[in-house]
Tab-separated table of C-alpha atoms in Angstrom:
chain	number	residue	atom	x	y	z
A	1	MET	CA	-84.835	-34.030	-62.368
A	2	THR	CA	-84.500	-34.880	-66.053
A	3	VAL	CA	-87.630	-36.025	-67.851
A	4	MET	CA	-87.986	-37.314	-71.410
A	5	LEU	CA	-91.381	-36.888	-73.026
A	6	GLY	CA	-92.347	-38.789	-76.166
A	7	GLY	CA	-94.206	-37.397	-79.149
A	8	PHE	CA	-93.768	-35.450	-82.353
A	9	GLY	CA	-95.772	-32.243	-82.282
A	10	LEU	CA	-98.951	-33.252	-80.484
A	11	CYS	CA	-98.886	-36.736	-82.039
A	12	GLY	CA	-98.091	-39.560	-79.643
A	13	ILE	CA	-97.629	-37.393	-76.551
A	14	PRO	CA	-98.507	-38.719	-73.075
A	15	GLU	CA	-101.268	-36.172	-72.595
A	16	ASN	CA	-102.733	-37.728	-69.430
A	17	LEU	CA	-99.297	-38.045	-67.791
A	18	ILE	CA	-98.590	-34.403	-68.610
A	19	ALA	CA	-101.901	-33.415	-66.995
A	20	ALA	CA	-101.015	-35.480	-63.908
A	21	LEU	CA	-97.587	-33.854	-63.688
A	22	ILE	CA	-99.172	-30.407	-63.806
A	23	ARG	CA	-101.640	-31.376	-61.037
A	24	LYS	CA	-98.695	-32.567	-58.958
A	25	GLY	CA	-97.065	-29.143	-59.375
A	26	VAL	CA	-93.447	-30.277	-59.788
A	27	LYS	CA	-91.000	-27.509	-60.661
A	28	GLY	CA	-87.483	-27.147	-62.008
A	29	LEU	CA	-87.726	-29.954	-64.554
A	30	HIS	CA	-85.059	-30.480	-67.191
A	31	THR	CA	-87.069	-31.745	-70.143
A	32	ILE	CA	-85.978	-33.601	-73.255
A	33	SER	CA	-88.547	-33.794	-76.031
A	34	ASN	CA	-88.520	-33.142	-79.760
A	35	ASN	CA	-90.949	-30.224	-79.432
A	36	MET	CA	-92.593	-28.140	-76.697
A	37	GLY	CA	-96.270	-28.727	-77.465
A	38	VAL	CA	-98.247	-25.665	-78.501
A	39	ASP	CA	-99.544	-22.735	-76.494
A	40	GLY	CA	-102.382	-24.293	-74.509
A	41	PHE	CA	-101.717	-28.003	-75.034
A	42	GLY	CA	-99.189	-30.740	-74.339
A	43	MET	CA	-95.883	-29.533	-72.929
A	44	GLY	CA	-97.015	-25.966	-73.575
A	45	LEU	CA	-99.141	-26.388	-70.442
A	46	MET	CA	-96.065	-27.390	-68.422
A	47	LEU	CA	-94.256	-24.301	-69.657
A	48	GLU	CA	-97.214	-22.082	-68.744
A	49	ALA	CA	-97.262	-23.664	-65.263
A	50	GLY	CA	-93.605	-22.649	-64.818
A	51	MET	CA	-92.429	-26.233	-64.376
A	52	ILE	CA	-89.593	-26.250	-66.892
A	53	ALA	CA	-86.087	-24.994	-66.055
A	54	SER	CA	-84.353	-26.180	-69.203
A	55	HIS	CA	-85.233	-27.959	-72.416
A	56	ILE	CA	-83.424	-29.982	-75.060
A	57	GLY	CA	-85.309	-30.389	-78.340
A	58	SER	CA	-85.041	-29.936	-82.097
A	59	TYR	CA	-87.994	-27.751	-83.009
A	60	VAL	CA	-90.101	-25.447	-80.852
A	61	GLY	CA	-91.644	-23.227	-83.527
A	62	GLU	CA	-95.237	-23.809	-82.440
A	63	ASN	CA	-94.832	-22.306	-78.989
A	64	ARG	CA	-94.949	-18.489	-78.759
A	65	LEU	CA	-94.492	-18.404	-74.968
A	66	LEU	CA	-91.300	-20.418	-75.265
A	67	GLU	CA	-89.958	-18.065	-77.925
A	68	ARG	CA	-90.651	-15.090	-75.621
A	69	LEU	CA	-89.009	-16.768	-72.623
A	70	VAL	CA	-85.916	-17.744	-74.608
A	71	ILE	CA	-85.439	-14.309	-76.164
A	72	ALA	CA	-85.861	-12.772	-72.676
A	73	GLY	CA	-83.221	-15.196	-71.364
A	74	GLU	CA	-85.627	-16.821	-68.896
A	75	LEU	CA	-85.440	-20.360	-70.229
A	76	ASP	CA	-82.373	-22.428	-70.997
A	77	LEU	CA	-83.100	-23.937	-74.423
A	78	THR	CA	-80.739	-26.248	-76.305
A	79	LEU	CA	-81.683	-26.974	-79.901
A	80	ILE	CA	-80.032	-29.951	-81.572
A	81	PRO	CA	-80.621	-31.753	-84.871
A	82	GLN	CA	-83.591	-34.108	-84.668
A	83	GLY	CA	-81.719	-37.171	-85.858
A	84	THR	CA	-78.909	-36.471	-83.423
A	85	LEU	CA	-81.501	-36.148	-80.644
A	86	ALA	CA	-83.088	-39.482	-81.582
A	87	GLU	CA	-79.706	-41.223	-81.806
A	88	ARG	CA	-78.443	-39.740	-78.526
A	89	ILE	CA	-81.513	-41.183	-76.813
A	90	ARG	CA	-81.149	-44.522	-78.593
A	91	ALA	CA	-77.484	-44.643	-77.588
A	92	GLY	CA	-78.434	-43.775	-74.008
A	93	GLY	CA	-80.642	-46.833	-73.869
A	94	ALA	CA	-78.186	-49.082	-75.650
A	95	GLY	CA	-75.108	-48.470	-73.483
A	96	ILE	CA	-73.233	-46.435	-76.072
A	97	PRO	CA	-71.699	-43.355	-74.371
A	98	ALA	CA	-70.855	-41.415	-77.539
A	99	PHE	CA	-70.833	-41.664	-81.322
A	100	TYR	CA	-70.033	-39.576	-84.416
A	101	VAL	CA	-72.489	-37.893	-86.794
A	102	PRO	CA	-72.138	-35.532	-89.771
A	103	ALA	CA	-75.119	-33.317	-88.827
A	104	GLY	CA	-74.145	-29.878	-87.562
A	105	VAL	CA	-70.522	-29.784	-88.767
A	106	GLY	CA	-69.577	-26.145	-89.402
A	107	THR	CA	-72.617	-24.800	-87.503
A	108	VAL	CA	-73.261	-23.595	-83.940
A	109	VAL	CA	-74.164	-27.183	-83.060
A	110	ALA	CA	-70.474	-28.071	-83.412
A	111	GLU	CA	-69.306	-25.504	-80.846
A	112	GLY	CA	-67.313	-27.152	-78.079
A	113	LYS	CA	-67.601	-30.603	-79.588
A	114	GLU	CA	-64.800	-32.940	-80.573
A	115	THR	CA	-64.555	-33.448	-84.323
A	116	ARG	CA	-62.915	-36.308	-86.109
A	117	GLU	CA	-62.301	-37.241	-89.696
A	118	PHE	CA	-63.313	-40.646	-91.040
A	119	ASP	CA	-62.598	-41.496	-94.685
A	120	GLY	CA	-62.076	-37.824	-95.528
A	121	LYS	CA	-65.331	-36.563	-94.007
A	122	THR	CA	-65.669	-34.591	-90.759
A	123	TYR	CA	-67.961	-35.782	-87.989
A	124	LEU	CA	-69.017	-34.456	-84.575
A	125	MET	CA	-68.848	-36.522	-81.441
A	126	GLU	CA	-72.221	-36.608	-79.725
A	127	ARG	CA	-72.871	-37.930	-76.223
A	128	ALA	CA	-75.681	-40.273	-75.228
A	129	LEU	CA	-78.716	-38.878	-73.421
A	130	ARG	CA	-80.437	-40.476	-70.452
A	131	ALA	CA	-83.176	-39.292	-68.103
A	132	ASP	CA	-84.428	-39.993	-64.614
A	133	VAL	CA	-87.927	-40.569	-65.960
A	134	SER	CA	-89.362	-41.175	-69.414
A	135	LEU	CA	-93.040	-40.402	-69.939
A	136	ILE	CA	-94.165	-42.028	-73.134
A	137	LYS	CA	-97.299	-42.913	-75.067
A	138	ALA	CA	-98.130	-46.248	-76.690
A	139	TRP	CA	-101.297	-47.707	-78.182
A	140	LYS	CA	-101.520	-50.994	-76.263
A	141	ALA	CA	-99.615	-52.651	-73.437
A	142	ASP	CA	-99.812	-55.952	-71.609
A	143	ARG	CA	-98.860	-56.855	-68.030
A	144	HIS	CA	-95.198	-57.354	-68.975
A	145	GLY	CA	-95.055	-53.865	-70.449
A	146	ASN	CA	-94.798	-55.066	-74.028
A	147	LEU	CA	-95.852	-52.184	-76.255
A	148	VAL	CA	-97.339	-51.629	-79.675
A	149	PHE	CA	-97.721	-48.202	-81.217
A	150	ARG	CA	-100.189	-46.744	-83.674
A	151	LYS	CA	-99.072	-45.177	-86.983
A	152	THR	CA	-96.871	-42.065	-86.646
A	153	ALA	CA	-97.680	-41.775	-82.929
A	154	ARG	CA	-94.621	-44.045	-82.461
A	155	ASN	CA	-91.909	-41.442	-83.206
A	156	PHE	CA	-89.573	-40.894	-80.198
A	157	ASN	CA	-91.513	-43.127	-77.806
A	158	PRO	CA	-89.718	-46.474	-78.292
A	159	ALA	CA	-86.250	-44.902	-78.017
A	160	MET	CA	-87.189	-42.926	-74.902
A	161	ALA	CA	-88.634	-46.067	-73.296
A	162	THR	CA	-85.103	-47.480	-73.231
A	163	ALA	CA	-83.203	-44.461	-71.917
A	164	ALA	CA	-84.525	-43.670	-68.407
A	165	GLU	CA	-84.187	-45.017	-64.890
A	166	LEU	CA	-87.985	-45.159	-64.711
A	167	THR	CA	-90.177	-45.540	-67.791
A	168	ILE	CA	-93.874	-44.761	-67.406
A	169	VAL	CA	-96.132	-45.501	-70.341
A	170	GLU	CA	-99.568	-44.125	-71.040
A	171	VAL	CA	-101.690	-46.400	-73.247
A	172	GLU	CA	-105.135	-46.418	-74.781
A	173	GLU	CA	-105.714	-50.090	-74.125
A	174	PHE	CA	-104.406	-52.617	-71.609
A	175	VAL	CA	-104.590	-56.179	-72.958
A	176	GLU	CA	-104.096	-59.676	-71.537
A	177	LEU	CA	-100.769	-61.469	-71.922
A	178	GLY	CA	-100.817	-63.321	-75.219
A	179	GLU	CA	-103.087	-60.856	-76.991
A	180	LEU	CA	-100.175	-58.995	-78.581
A	181	ASP	CA	-98.499	-60.964	-81.356
A	182	PRO	CA	-94.798	-61.202	-80.395
A	183	ASP	CA	-93.966	-60.354	-84.017
A	184	ASP	CA	-95.773	-57.024	-83.642
A	185	ILE	CA	-94.226	-55.853	-80.374
A	186	VAL	CA	-92.056	-52.780	-80.926
A	187	THR	CA	-90.940	-52.192	-77.330
A	188	PRO	CA	-90.290	-55.354	-75.314
A	189	GLY	CA	-91.510	-55.166	-71.713
A	190	ILE	CA	-87.990	-55.176	-70.242
A	191	TYR	CA	-87.809	-51.416	-70.836
A	192	VAL	CA	-91.127	-50.558	-69.173
A	193	ASP	CA	-91.651	-49.978	-65.439
A	194	ARG	CA	-95.211	-48.603	-65.141
A	195	VAL	CA	-98.281	-48.630	-67.377
A	196	VAL	CA	-101.191	-46.212	-67.049
A	197	VAL	CA	-104.389	-46.383	-69.094
A	198	GLY	CA	-105.263	-42.841	-70.152
A	199	ALA	CA	-108.711	-41.654	-69.061
A	200	GLU	CA	-109.480	-39.906	-72.319
A	201	PHE	CA	-107.518	-38.595	-75.260
A	202	GLN	CA	-107.997	-35.242	-76.939
A	203	LYS	CA	-105.365	-35.718	-79.671
A	204	PRO	CA	-105.727	-32.228	-81.204
A	205	ILE	CA	-104.690	-31.805	-84.833
A	206	GLU	CA	-102.038	-29.122	-84.997
A	207	SER	CA	-101.994	-28.095	-88.632
A	208	ARG	CA	-103.866	-28.724	-91.873
A	209	PHE	CA	-103.009	-28.424	-95.551
A	210	ILE	CA	-103.369	-24.815	-96.633
A	211	GLN	CA	-105.227	-25.772	-99.812
A	212	GLU	CA	-107.908	-27.372	-97.655
A	213	ARG	CA	-108.068	-24.500	-95.234
A	214	ALA	CA	-108.727	-22.125	-98.115
A	215	GLN	CA	-111.892	-23.982	-99.056
A	216	PRO	CA	-115.108	-22.741	-97.422
B	1	MET	CA	-99.929	-20.239	-112.138
B	2	ASN	CA	-98.353	-18.423	-109.193
B	3	GLY	CA	-94.650	-18.506	-108.369
B	4	LYS	CA	-94.928	-21.121	-105.649
B	5	GLU	CA	-96.824	-23.496	-107.913
B	6	LEU	CA	-94.243	-23.003	-110.668
B	7	ILE	CA	-91.483	-23.859	-108.194
B	8	ALA	CA	-93.292	-26.972	-106.924
B	9	ARG	CA	-94.065	-28.175	-110.452
B	10	ARG	CA	-90.484	-27.664	-111.605
B	11	VAL	CA	-89.069	-29.566	-108.629
B	12	ALA	CA	-91.517	-32.413	-109.247
B	13	ARG	CA	-90.096	-32.810	-112.754
B	14	GLU	CA	-86.721	-33.598	-111.181
B	15	LEU	CA	-88.019	-36.752	-109.474
B	16	ARG	CA	-87.405	-40.182	-110.993
B	17	ASP	CA	-89.220	-43.459	-110.690
B	18	GLY	CA	-88.261	-45.288	-107.513
B	19	PHE	CA	-86.775	-42.264	-105.732
B	20	TYR	CA	-86.997	-42.008	-101.954
B	21	VAL	CA	-87.636	-38.336	-101.257
B	22	ASN	CA	-87.933	-36.177	-98.156
B	23	LEU	CA	-90.004	-33.027	-98.550
B	24	GLY	CA	-89.448	-30.198	-96.084
B	25	ILE	CA	-92.187	-28.209	-94.391
B	26	GLY	CA	-94.089	-25.536	-96.333
B	27	LEU	CA	-93.484	-25.061	-100.061
B	28	PRO	CA	-91.521	-28.344	-100.490
B	29	THR	CA	-94.504	-30.317	-99.127
B	30	THR	CA	-96.626	-29.084	-102.055
B	31	VAL	CA	-94.286	-30.810	-104.552
B	32	ALA	CA	-96.097	-34.103	-103.794
B	33	ALA	CA	-99.193	-32.886	-105.644
B	34	TYR	CA	-97.267	-32.537	-108.930
B	35	VAL	CA	-95.351	-35.808	-109.229
B	36	PRO	CA	-95.766	-36.778	-112.913
B	37	ASP	CA	-98.051	-39.672	-113.843
B	38	GLY	CA	-96.332	-43.026	-114.267
B	39	ILE	CA	-93.593	-42.187	-111.759
B	40	GLU	CA	-93.621	-43.804	-108.358
B	41	VAL	CA	-91.853	-41.707	-105.762
B	42	ILE	CA	-91.763	-42.853	-102.146
B	43	LEU	CA	-92.043	-39.897	-99.800
B	44	GLN	CA	-90.449	-40.072	-96.379
B	45	SER	CA	-91.638	-38.198	-93.342
B	46	GLU	CA	-88.969	-37.992	-90.634
B	47	ASN	CA	-91.535	-38.513	-87.871
B	48	GLY	CA	-91.701	-42.151	-88.960
B	49	LEU	CA	-93.463	-42.837	-92.260
B	50	LEU	CA	-92.351	-44.080	-95.666
B	51	GLY	CA	-95.020	-43.818	-98.344
B	52	ILE	CA	-96.979	-40.630	-97.641
B	53	GLY	CA	-100.365	-40.581	-99.369
B	54	PRO	CA	-102.497	-37.584	-100.382
B	55	PRO	CA	-104.141	-35.297	-97.800
B	56	PRO	CA	-107.174	-36.907	-96.137
B	57	SER	CA	-110.794	-35.783	-96.350
B	58	ALA	CA	-112.175	-34.343	-93.100
B	59	GLU	CA	-113.675	-37.768	-92.227
B	60	GLN	CA	-110.398	-39.596	-92.935
B	61	GLU	CA	-108.292	-37.385	-90.644
B	62	ASP	CA	-106.428	-39.368	-87.986
B	63	PRO	CA	-104.449	-37.467	-85.326
B	64	ASP	CA	-102.099	-40.476	-85.085
B	65	LEU	CA	-101.153	-40.101	-88.748
B	66	ILE	CA	-99.323	-36.871	-89.568
B	67	ASN	CA	-96.391	-35.634	-91.626
B	68	ALA	CA	-93.363	-33.660	-90.415
B	69	GLY	CA	-95.394	-30.446	-90.758
B	70	LYS	CA	-97.880	-31.938	-88.267
B	71	GLN	CA	-100.557	-32.077	-90.955
B	72	PRO	CA	-102.812	-35.155	-91.223
B	73	VAL	CA	-101.855	-37.380	-94.144
B	74	THR	CA	-102.886	-40.789	-95.499
B	75	ILE	CA	-100.920	-43.935	-96.223
B	76	LEU	CA	-100.641	-45.983	-99.397
B	77	HIS	CA	-100.353	-49.698	-100.134
B	78	GLY	CA	-96.750	-50.464	-99.205
B	79	SER	CA	-96.333	-47.710	-96.598
B	80	SER	CA	-94.433	-48.417	-93.387
B	81	PHE	CA	-94.127	-46.881	-89.921
B	82	PHE	CA	-91.002	-46.680	-87.743
B	83	GLY	CA	-89.511	-44.712	-84.862
B	84	SER	CA	-87.574	-41.433	-85.086
B	85	ASP	CA	-84.208	-43.143	-84.546
B	86	GLN	CA	-84.784	-45.361	-87.559
B	87	ALA	CA	-86.214	-42.459	-89.593
B	88	PHE	CA	-82.880	-40.681	-89.185
B	89	ALA	CA	-80.791	-43.814	-89.597
B	90	MET	CA	-82.216	-44.037	-93.113
B	91	ILE	CA	-81.490	-40.341	-93.688
B	92	ARG	CA	-77.997	-40.302	-92.126
B	93	GLY	CA	-77.183	-43.650	-93.671
B	94	GLY	CA	-77.541	-42.203	-97.159
B	95	HIS	CA	-80.616	-44.181	-98.185
B	96	MET	CA	-82.606	-41.179	-99.433
B	97	ASP	CA	-82.184	-39.982	-103.022
B	98	VAL	CA	-83.300	-36.364	-102.744
B	99	SER	CA	-84.074	-33.903	-99.988
B	100	ILE	CA	-86.103	-30.808	-100.853
B	101	LEU	CA	-85.960	-27.970	-98.341
B	102	GLY	CA	-86.925	-24.356	-97.938
B	103	ALA	CA	-84.331	-21.708	-97.063
B	104	MET	CA	-83.896	-18.249	-95.633
B	105	GLN	CA	-80.442	-17.865	-97.223
B	106	VAL	CA	-78.244	-19.901	-99.577
B	107	SER	CA	-74.684	-18.848	-100.323
B	108	SER	CA	-72.884	-19.066	-103.648
B	109	GLN	CA	-70.890	-21.966	-102.186
B	110	GLY	CA	-74.026	-23.905	-101.251
B	111	ASP	CA	-74.123	-23.028	-97.550
B	112	LEU	CA	-77.676	-23.156	-96.210
B	113	ALA	CA	-79.362	-21.115	-93.446
B	114	ASN	CA	-82.953	-21.989	-92.643
B	115	TRP	CA	-83.476	-22.526	-88.937
B	116	THR	CA	-83.156	-19.403	-86.820
B	117	ILE	CA	-82.895	-15.615	-86.723
B	118	PRO	CA	-80.886	-14.701	-83.608
B	119	GLY	CA	-82.830	-12.566	-81.145
B	120	LYS	CA	-85.937	-12.696	-83.276
B	121	MET	CA	-87.112	-16.155	-84.191
B	122	VAL	CA	-86.673	-19.289	-82.106
B	123	LYS	CA	-87.802	-22.310	-84.055
B	124	GLY	CA	-85.132	-24.944	-84.343
B	125	MET	CA	-83.493	-26.994	-87.039
B	126	GLY	CA	-85.782	-30.011	-86.705
B	127	GLY	CA	-84.384	-32.590	-89.104
B	128	ALA	CA	-82.836	-30.114	-91.548
B	129	MET	CA	-79.218	-30.455	-90.352
B	130	ASP	CA	-79.431	-34.249	-90.498
B	131	LEU	CA	-81.009	-34.144	-93.967
B	132	VAL	CA	-78.416	-31.828	-95.532
B	133	ALA	CA	-75.496	-33.723	-93.992
B	134	SER	CA	-76.682	-37.079	-95.305
B	135	GLY	CA	-75.091	-36.899	-98.732
B	136	ALA	CA	-78.453	-37.055	-100.540
B	137	ARG	CA	-78.929	-34.490	-103.291
B	138	VAL	CA	-80.246	-31.273	-101.720
B	139	ILE	CA	-82.609	-29.077	-103.715
B	140	VAL	CA	-83.681	-25.793	-102.158
B	141	ALA	CA	-87.172	-24.730	-103.229
B	142	MET	CA	-87.915	-21.160	-102.211
B	143	GLU	CA	-89.184	-17.778	-103.328
B	144	HIS	CA	-86.346	-15.788	-104.840
B	145	ASN	CA	-86.454	-12.896	-102.364
B	146	ALA	CA	-87.672	-12.385	-98.811
B	147	LYS	CA	-91.021	-10.666	-98.251
B	148	ASP	CA	-89.229	-7.320	-97.766
B	149	GLY	CA	-87.312	-7.888	-101.005
B	150	ALA	CA	-84.037	-8.863	-99.287
B	151	PHE	CA	-81.670	-11.215	-101.114
B	152	LYS	CA	-81.895	-14.879	-100.197
B	153	ILE	CA	-79.201	-16.035	-102.602
B	154	VAL	CA	-76.099	-14.352	-101.179
B	155	GLU	CA	-72.297	-14.377	-101.289
B	156	GLU	CA	-72.075	-15.423	-97.610
B	157	CYS	CA	-74.962	-16.328	-95.287
B	158	SER	CA	-75.365	-13.830	-92.440
B	159	LEU	CA	-77.749	-16.137	-90.540
B	160	PRO	CA	-76.595	-19.188	-88.530
B	161	LEU	CA	-75.904	-22.093	-90.861
B	162	THR	CA	-77.806	-25.338	-91.232
B	163	GLY	CA	-74.998	-26.897	-93.247
B	164	VAL	CA	-71.772	-25.963	-95.040
B	165	ARG	CA	-71.555	-26.567	-98.814
B	166	VAL	CA	-74.582	-28.820	-98.830
B	167	VAL	CA	-76.941	-27.369	-101.458
B	168	ASN	CA	-76.787	-28.799	-104.990
B	169	ASP	CA	-79.541	-26.831	-106.719
B	170	ILE	CA	-81.933	-23.951	-106.044
B	171	VAL	CA	-85.264	-23.413	-107.740
B	172	THR	CA	-87.158	-20.135	-107.414
B	173	GLU	CA	-89.918	-18.500	-109.436
B	174	LEU	CA	-87.169	-16.902	-111.548
B	175	GLY	CA	-85.218	-19.983	-112.526
B	176	TRP	CA	-83.160	-23.062	-111.818
B	177	PHE	CA	-79.720	-22.502	-110.299
B	178	HIS	CA	-76.936	-25.055	-109.946
B	179	ILE	CA	-74.182	-24.641	-107.372
B	180	SER	CA	-70.937	-25.461	-109.117
B	181	ARG	CA	-67.290	-25.169	-108.068
B	182	GLU	CA	-67.120	-21.880	-109.928
B	183	GLY	CA	-70.232	-20.462	-108.239
B	184	ILE	CA	-73.948	-20.263	-108.915
B	185	VAL	CA	-75.001	-20.983	-112.471
B	186	LEU	CA	-78.415	-20.030	-113.821
B	187	GLU	CA	-79.339	-23.010	-115.977
B	188	GLU	CA	-83.022	-22.358	-116.641
B	189	ILE	CA	-84.956	-19.090	-116.698
B	190	ALA	CA	-88.691	-18.697	-116.136
B	191	GLU	CA	-90.963	-17.359	-118.862
B	192	GLY	CA	-91.011	-13.571	-119.080
B	193	VAL	CA	-87.963	-13.143	-116.834
B	194	THR	CA	-84.800	-11.425	-118.080
B	195	ARG	CA	-81.187	-12.142	-117.111
B	196	GLU	CA	-80.952	-8.583	-115.810
B	197	GLU	CA	-83.921	-9.108	-113.489
B	198	VAL	CA	-82.388	-12.293	-112.058
B	199	GLU	CA	-79.062	-10.484	-111.506
B	200	LYS	CA	-80.790	-7.517	-109.864
B	201	ARG	CA	-82.662	-9.750	-107.437
B	202	THR	CA	-79.699	-11.980	-106.558
B	203	GLY	CA	-77.173	-11.022	-103.867
B	204	CYS	CA	-74.106	-12.670	-105.364
B	205	HIS	CA	-72.240	-12.954	-108.636
B	206	LEU	CA	-74.224	-15.044	-111.063
B	207	LEU	CA	-72.948	-17.215	-113.899
B	208	PHE	CA	-75.105	-18.103	-116.892
B	209	ALA	CA	-75.172	-21.502	-118.518
B	210	GLN	CA	-73.928	-21.444	-122.101
B	211	GLN	CA	-77.202	-22.984	-123.128
B	212	LEU	CA	-79.667	-21.156	-120.891
B	213	ARG	CA	-82.938	-23.095	-121.154
B	214	PRO	CA	-86.503	-21.984	-120.444
B	215	MET	CA	-87.788	-23.290	-117.098
B	216	LEU	CA	-90.810	-25.407	-117.885
B	217	PRO	CA	-93.145	-26.457	-115.095
B	218	PHE	CA	-94.058	-29.889	-116.500
């Protein structure tokens, strides 16, 4: 089963849905997410529980276990440019099977991909991405599944909401119809199948400015 | 002033009023602290923020408000939030003026390697491949040599590439280098550094600008 998980680093990840998935003990998941959490939190916990068979992402530098598994050949990891990842997901939700981007031309990312020249510049053809399930995080939802997000916790979540057979959203607050201003809604409810109110949120901060850390 | 601060201050001097700028993780992020007074630069963070403010105090920290290095940041009047797909549409679409990145290797032709060491380091390219392919001016801000003294400016990159012929300029603690058709040209040299030292610490043939200028941090 292919699962998309929203978030950038530990910001805007569906932490309660991840915990529920670990309790359920599912194995052999093919995950798509920008990162892989950190050792001990977020998707890092799924990796430690041995639930992940393969992963597509753009940056996994905060997860030592993943690095060990990949170097040992025990995990199938595909790294792709972050913008290409975001656009492949967006295209998956928008009914666009493939498109061309300049990112990755002349690098390992281009291996096995069709290239084409437009106006004298070379582009790679990239295919859309879809999943069986998207697990995403929003700030507030109403009964129709309309979603608003908070600050940079938006990131991949709105795109992933559109690109799965089943979209499950974890929110901090469930509000009555009419409480969300239609002008503010980022993800219209048509994309959302289930809404869960998270029990509690840890939201760890992953990194701090070095200058600050140096101060006593 | 240490080498990293000199690099950050010199890069900051390259920014112009009204520029939209993406700062990479690590050294490039520190450039924000040195943007000259009277110049408004709008910093983009590819996780979905235009208008990055200064680092927050401990009380101001908000886990829902971070930069691409996953560090808490603040916003400014006029900041905006958006999703990752739009963040990269503005990068890929050529709307950014400058992208400042770190590097492990840069070749004399402007090839960049900064995302992986096969068999040793698994990190990922993040947004770097999208940023360097966007057509925005690419400035590499890095220390001149690796920690073990190895060359980082080389004839050909031995590490997997991030982009081919994408780097416009390199700034290190030794000087300012421009990638031209003819090769790498040292245009500015840091105080107390000799041409011979730069040549000795550089892994490719180096050209010198006819009017070699001192590299001033401000």
